[in-house]
Amino acid sequence: MAHKVPDKRGYYGNYGGRFVPETLSSALDDLEARYAKIKNNGKFKAELDCLLKDYAGRPTPLYLSPYLSKITGAKVYLKREDLLHTGAHKINNTLGQGLLALMTGKKRVIAETGAGQHGVATATVAAMMGMKCEIYMGSEDIKRQSFNVFRMEMLGAKVRPVNSGTMTLKDAMNEAIRDWVTNVSDTYYLIGSTAGPHPYPMMVRDFQSVLGREALRDIIKKEGRLPNYLVACVGGGSNAMGLFYPFMGKKVKMIGVEAGGRGINTDMHAATLTKGSPGILHGSLSYVLMDRNRQIQTTHSVSAGLDYPGVGPEHSYLKDSGLAEYDTINDIEAVAAFEALTQNEGIIPALESSHAVAWVMKNKKKFRKNDIIIVNLSGRGDKDLNIIAGFKGVTL
């Protein structure tokens, strides 16, 4: 079955669209038109491919994990996005949108960030391309991810603390949108996930699909056939969509893994697709975590990058259509997977990616001997060491 979404209105089935102040409508129309013009342009693609290869370090390896393969009895491959420049998949999208921003003539770029990886990637590209950069980040995430805050500042970006709401990713995105409304004439808003108003979910998916195309090419080369499972963590959903999209229409089970929270208080989680309902957040219609009065719920995850009450509209479409399945992993399980991969493979994964690793470990009995599983290791865990230490009661 062909996967032809979004439609001309920016909808993925019932989800997506554009719910924004009138001030932003013309800017989004212009962005959509510019993207449509350049997405298949040979010169643009060649320039982006060159940057991805020579600057970011693509292609990334597809690594057969001896440890995970042993405990599952299957063949488990890790897509090593943690080896990219800046330490995560986020650079794929920021390079693409950075080039697009230059084409619009904007000299100032803003972004939101939770775990800080998108902020670092945006600050990196802004420094390389000569643009002013401001990053909105919740105060709670600033405390959790102080290492990445320092990296952004070293790269020349101004980090703007957000003290409203839960002081996490949702609130950072709120403030970034307010900034954009005020400064739309000279500012490019570089969204980091497959969320937000059309055309952002489509653009981010397209720029992140490079990792899925590589995984598809390399698994055929290594195994001579398609994998049985694709597994990736889901917050807003960019790394999962990047992996899933090139496999659409093929007989592969796609598993998105959300943050199940503490595992004790089940009301404190970030499992939007698993426990949410359709609503409007940050300019698009998708699954959202809301209370009985349809107010946005407070979320929790040990990983700042998954601590978000919404999700990209394409994931909402995949859930309802049955094209992908979504499950949860709690904090304790994610930290255990973080430690297991670190101690048995010498690979320190991001806490976000650890949720995907944990899902494979937790479901090891369901796999058959000849199954092939690809886990997207979307980032490295240097940024999370203080969180792990705090979780274990250790002072760094």
XYZ file of C-alpha atoms in Angstrom:
396
model
C 0.000 0.000 0.000
C 1.366 3.398 -1.013
C 1.989 5.809 1.844
C 0.849 9.116 0.371
C 0.494 11.520 3.262
C 0.134 14.335 3.940
C -2.526 15.567 1.544
C -2.485 19.074 0.074
C -3.969 20.505 3.284
C -1.261 18.951 5.415
C -3.413 16.166 6.847
C -2.376 12.599 7.639
C -5.793 10.986 7.576
C -7.664 12.858 10.321
C -4.539 14.449 11.817
C -2.244 17.349 11.088
C -3.334 20.580 9.446
C -2.461 24.104 10.455
C -3.958 25.748 13.544
C -2.021 28.991 13.983
C -2.553 32.741 14.422
C -3.219 34.590 11.180
C 0.180 36.282 11.588
C 1.905 32.987 10.777
C -0.285 31.824 7.880
C 1.593 33.683 5.144
C 4.963 32.627 6.611
C 3.872 28.987 6.553
C 2.506 29.355 3.008
C 5.872 30.769 1.933
C 7.787 28.007 3.749
C 5.624 25.310 2.151
C 6.127 26.794 -1.310
C 9.901 27.113 -0.865
C 10.191 23.559 0.423
C 8.115 22.168 -2.451
C 10.418 23.972 -4.867
C 13.728 22.751 -3.412
C 12.956 19.274 -2.010
C 13.672 17.578 -5.336
C 16.123 20.190 -6.585
C 19.396 18.521 -7.569
C 21.604 21.362 -6.364
C 19.931 21.517 -2.947
C 20.057 17.739 -2.521
C 23.722 17.633 -3.519
C 24.620 20.381 -1.039
C 22.688 18.690 1.770
C 24.179 15.274 0.957
C 27.661 16.785 1.048
C 27.043 18.360 4.461
C 25.535 15.146 5.834
C 28.575 13.199 4.669
C 31.495 15.556 5.268
C 30.188 17.612 8.189
C 27.755 15.359 10.088
C 29.463 12.020 9.420
C 26.913 10.044 7.419
C 26.349 7.230 6.709
C 26.102 5.807 10.230
C 26.759 2.086 10.820
C 24.161 -0.637 11.231
C 25.781 -2.572 14.074
C 24.896 -6.149 15.051
C 24.670 -6.130 18.857
C 26.145 -9.354 20.322
C 24.603 -8.680 23.738
C 21.047 -7.947 22.596
C 21.199 -10.743 20.039
C 22.280 -13.202 22.719
C 19.546 -12.361 25.219
C 16.770 -12.306 22.602
C 17.914 -15.199 20.431
C 17.283 -12.979 17.390
C 19.559 -10.722 15.371
C 19.398 -7.214 16.850
C 20.976 -4.369 14.900
C 21.564 -0.860 16.229
C 21.310 2.079 13.836
C 24.164 4.158 15.256
C 22.859 7.733 15.048
C 24.746 8.346 18.296
C 27.941 8.518 16.218
C 26.842 11.622 14.311
C 28.333 15.078 14.879
C 26.567 16.636 17.920
C 25.706 13.134 19.179
C 22.220 12.484 17.820
C 19.975 12.229 14.773
C 18.874 15.867 15.186
C 21.662 17.175 12.932
C 19.988 15.524 9.891
C 17.040 17.891 10.177
C 18.870 21.029 11.305
C 21.205 20.884 8.311
C 18.245 20.575 5.938
C 16.229 23.342 7.556
C 19.362 25.460 8.016
C 19.893 25.484 4.252
C 16.217 26.321 3.813
C 16.532 29.205 6.295
C 19.458 30.629 4.325
C 17.325 30.514 1.183
C 14.605 32.557 2.902
C 17.151 35.245 3.723
C 16.506 35.003 7.476
C 19.516 35.823 9.638
C 18.032 34.752 12.974
C 16.966 31.223 13.860
C 15.049 30.081 16.939
C 14.285 26.606 18.235
C 12.796 24.718 21.159
C 14.601 21.907 22.934
C 13.979 19.391 25.705
C 16.975 17.113 26.115
C 19.105 19.763 24.455
C 20.155 17.690 21.447
C 18.013 19.646 18.998
C 19.218 22.861 20.607
C 22.844 21.812 20.214
C 22.272 20.739 16.605
C 20.521 24.027 15.800
C 23.241 26.082 17.497
C 25.880 24.091 15.598
C 24.285 24.717 12.212
C 23.647 28.396 13.026
C 27.325 28.838 13.937
C 28.437 27.099 10.757
C 26.026 29.062 8.542
C 26.524 32.459 10.202
C 23.067 32.970 11.726
C 22.077 34.371 15.116
C 20.533 31.666 17.288
C 18.233 31.622 20.310
C 17.050 28.412 21.984
C 14.019 28.148 24.257
C 14.390 25.535 26.975
C 12.329 24.792 30.078
C 14.037 25.597 33.377
C 13.514 22.042 34.580
C 15.266 20.720 31.476
C 18.056 23.261 31.901
C 18.761 21.697 35.300
C 18.542 18.166 33.908
C 20.648 18.899 30.832
C 23.204 21.478 32.026
C 25.935 19.925 29.861
C 23.987 20.609 26.671
C 23.140 24.131 27.835
C 26.865 24.846 28.128
C 27.451 23.365 24.661
C 24.794 25.642 23.141
C 26.279 28.693 24.804
C 29.790 27.748 23.675
C 28.430 27.545 20.125
C 27.251 31.140 20.414
C 23.545 30.532 20.999
C 21.502 32.388 23.592
C 19.583 29.937 25.782
C 16.309 31.425 27.011
C 14.947 29.746 30.167
C 11.194 29.109 30.237
C 9.689 29.263 33.715
C 6.018 28.768 32.861
C 3.947 25.608 33.168
C 5.943 22.452 33.821
C 9.122 24.195 32.581
C 9.756 21.418 30.037
C 9.543 20.912 26.257
C 5.860 21.832 25.866
C 6.436 25.205 27.487
C 9.632 25.817 25.514
C 7.686 25.286 22.289
C 4.949 27.660 23.493
C 7.520 30.427 24.011
C 9.272 29.752 20.715
C 5.957 30.116 18.871
C 5.272 33.412 20.695
C 8.692 34.675 19.626
C 8.016 33.638 16.037
C 4.655 35.434 15.962
C 6.379 38.625 17.116
C 9.439 38.372 14.871
C 8.171 36.436 11.860
C 9.603 38.935 9.351
C 13.248 38.243 10.200
C 13.207 34.924 12.082
C 13.186 31.296 10.970
C 11.639 28.832 13.437
C 13.540 25.549 13.184
C 11.230 22.926 14.720
C 13.016 19.762 15.820
C 10.311 17.110 15.720
C 7.565 15.832 13.440
C 5.138 18.135 15.254
C 3.812 21.639 14.727
C 1.786 23.089 11.838
C 2.122 21.925 8.240
C 4.640 21.733 6.540
C 6.920 21.066 9.551
C 5.923 17.427 10.273
C 6.493 16.570 6.600
C 9.802 18.444 6.336
C 11.275 16.930 9.494
C 10.195 13.446 8.403
C 11.763 13.932 4.987
C 15.069 15.209 6.380
C 15.228 12.404 8.967
C 14.384 9.687 6.430
C 18.056 9.522 5.443
C 18.628 7.240 8.434
C 15.823 4.890 7.406
C 17.033 4.737 3.809
C 20.481 3.768 5.021
C 19.042 1.138 7.379
C 16.972 -0.355 4.545
C 19.945 -0.449 2.175
C 22.324 -1.907 4.760
C 20.028 -4.606 6.144
C 19.431 -5.913 2.621
C 23.186 -5.900 2.065
C 23.913 -7.670 5.364
C 20.983 -10.096 5.591
C 19.528 -10.261 2.111
C 16.034 -9.492 3.390
C 13.869 -7.059 5.321
C 13.875 -6.939 9.122
C 10.919 -8.278 11.094
C 10.854 -5.337 13.512
C 11.777 -1.667 13.590
C 11.929 -0.206 17.108
C 12.369 3.458 18.033
C 11.495 5.753 20.921
C 8.715 8.302 20.402
C 8.375 11.713 22.019
C 7.482 14.154 19.276
C 8.499 11.374 16.909
C 11.303 12.516 14.590
C 13.751 9.622 14.952
C 10.987 7.024 14.714
C 9.454 8.634 11.612
C 12.903 8.836 10.048
C 13.342 5.092 10.531
C 9.779 4.036 9.667
C 9.079 6.113 6.566
C 11.358 4.351 4.031
C 9.885 1.000 5.141
C 6.244 2.017 4.574
C 4.352 -0.453 2.414
C 6.742 -3.261 3.310
C 5.941 -6.186 5.615
C 7.784 -4.960 8.701
C 6.393 -4.469 12.218
C 7.030 -0.920 13.381
C 7.128 -0.347 17.137
C 7.150 3.113 18.685
C 8.126 3.217 22.355
C 6.798 5.992 24.593
C 7.750 7.105 28.091
C 5.671 5.228 30.667
C 6.850 7.439 33.525
C 7.875 6.357 36.969
C 6.119 3.011 36.821
C 4.528 3.692 40.212
C 2.289 6.695 39.628
C 0.729 5.821 36.281
C -0.823 9.304 35.979
C 2.661 10.761 35.537
C 3.890 9.619 32.150
C 4.334 10.877 28.584
C 2.538 8.053 26.759
C 0.577 10.249 24.354
C -0.348 7.638 21.743
C -0.954 4.898 24.290
C -3.102 6.907 26.706
C -4.003 10.178 24.980
C -6.856 11.338 22.748
C -7.142 13.587 19.681
C -6.681 17.300 20.320
C -4.877 20.400 19.081
C -1.422 21.288 20.370
C 1.270 23.515 18.878
C -0.490 24.114 15.602
C -1.670 20.655 14.579
C -4.286 18.031 15.405
C -2.840 14.838 16.862
C -3.013 12.659 19.951
C -2.567 14.770 23.086
C -2.528 14.048 26.817
C -5.459 15.951 28.335
C -7.501 15.836 31.523
C -11.301 15.547 31.667
C -11.576 19.307 31.056
C -9.387 18.957 27.954
C -6.524 20.829 29.595
C -3.002 19.673 28.733
C -1.759 17.222 31.344
C 1.516 17.406 33.220
C 3.893 14.737 31.940
C 6.927 12.957 33.324
C 9.832 10.993 31.920
C 13.347 10.395 33.165
C 14.378 11.423 29.631
C 13.799 15.119 28.884
C 13.428 14.445 25.157
C 10.346 12.254 25.687
C 8.735 14.514 28.310
C 6.096 15.941 25.957
C 2.251 15.705 26.020
C 1.835 15.621 22.244
C 3.140 13.678 19.258
C 3.534 14.200 15.533
C 0.343 13.832 13.443
C 1.818 11.132 11.230
C 2.333 8.882 14.252
C -1.313 9.473 15.177
C -2.266 8.371 11.676
C -0.025 5.299 11.850
C -1.598 4.280 15.166
C -5.198 4.589 13.968
C -4.485 2.864 10.655
C -2.640 -0.009 12.327
C 0.506 0.632 10.302
C 2.547 0.936 13.505
C 2.164 -0.196 17.106
C 2.965 1.816 20.213
C 3.928 0.653 23.691
C 5.443 2.107 26.873
C 8.598 1.654 28.930
C 8.939 3.154 32.396
C 11.870 4.998 33.952
C 13.221 1.971 35.820
C 13.208 -0.197 32.688
C 14.866 2.548 30.609
C 17.646 3.108 33.154
C 18.235 -0.667 33.374
C 18.595 -0.807 29.575
C 20.943 2.201 29.652
C 23.199 0.368 32.109
C 22.949 -2.973 30.295
C 24.020 -1.567 26.917
C 26.767 0.501 28.524
C 28.232 -2.382 30.509
C 27.820 -5.138 27.908
C 28.452 -3.300 24.626
C 30.557 -0.297 25.642
C 27.900 1.931 24.081
C 26.357 4.658 26.245
C 22.894 5.335 24.783
C 20.735 8.414 25.308
C 17.948 7.842 27.825
C 15.474 8.445 24.996
C 17.004 5.640 22.913
C 17.220 3.451 26.033
C 13.431 3.175 25.966
C 13.654 1.406 22.592
C 16.458 -0.864 23.835
C 14.411 -1.635 26.949
C 11.389 -2.641 24.853
C 13.488 -5.236 23.033
C 14.880 -6.561 26.309
C 11.445 -6.690 27.945
C 9.877 -8.519 25.009
C 12.770 -10.908 24.369
C 10.588 -14.020 24.689
C 8.340 -13.004 21.804
C 11.126 -13.067 19.197
C 11.979 -16.096 17.075
C 15.479 -17.297 16.298
C 15.421 -16.048 12.712
C 13.913 -12.634 13.513
C 15.819 -9.494 12.562
C 15.293 -6.365 14.646
C 16.568 -2.848 13.969
C 16.666 -0.497 16.961
C 17.281 3.162 16.268
C 19.968 4.325 18.681
C 18.972 7.937 18.151
C 21.594 9.543 20.384
C 24.413 9.081 22.838
C 24.050 9.323 26.597
C 26.848 11.632 27.735
C 24.198 14.271 28.413
C 22.328 11.903 30.745
C 25.096 10.827 33.112
C 24.064 13.280 35.823
C 20.467 12.031 35.576
C 21.619 8.421 35.884
C 23.792 9.356 38.856
C 20.870 11.109 40.538
C 18.586 8.173 39.800
C 21.073 5.906 41.597
C 21.698 8.378 44.431
C 25.280 9.151 43.366
C 26.784 12.641 43.338
C 29.006 13.459 40.353
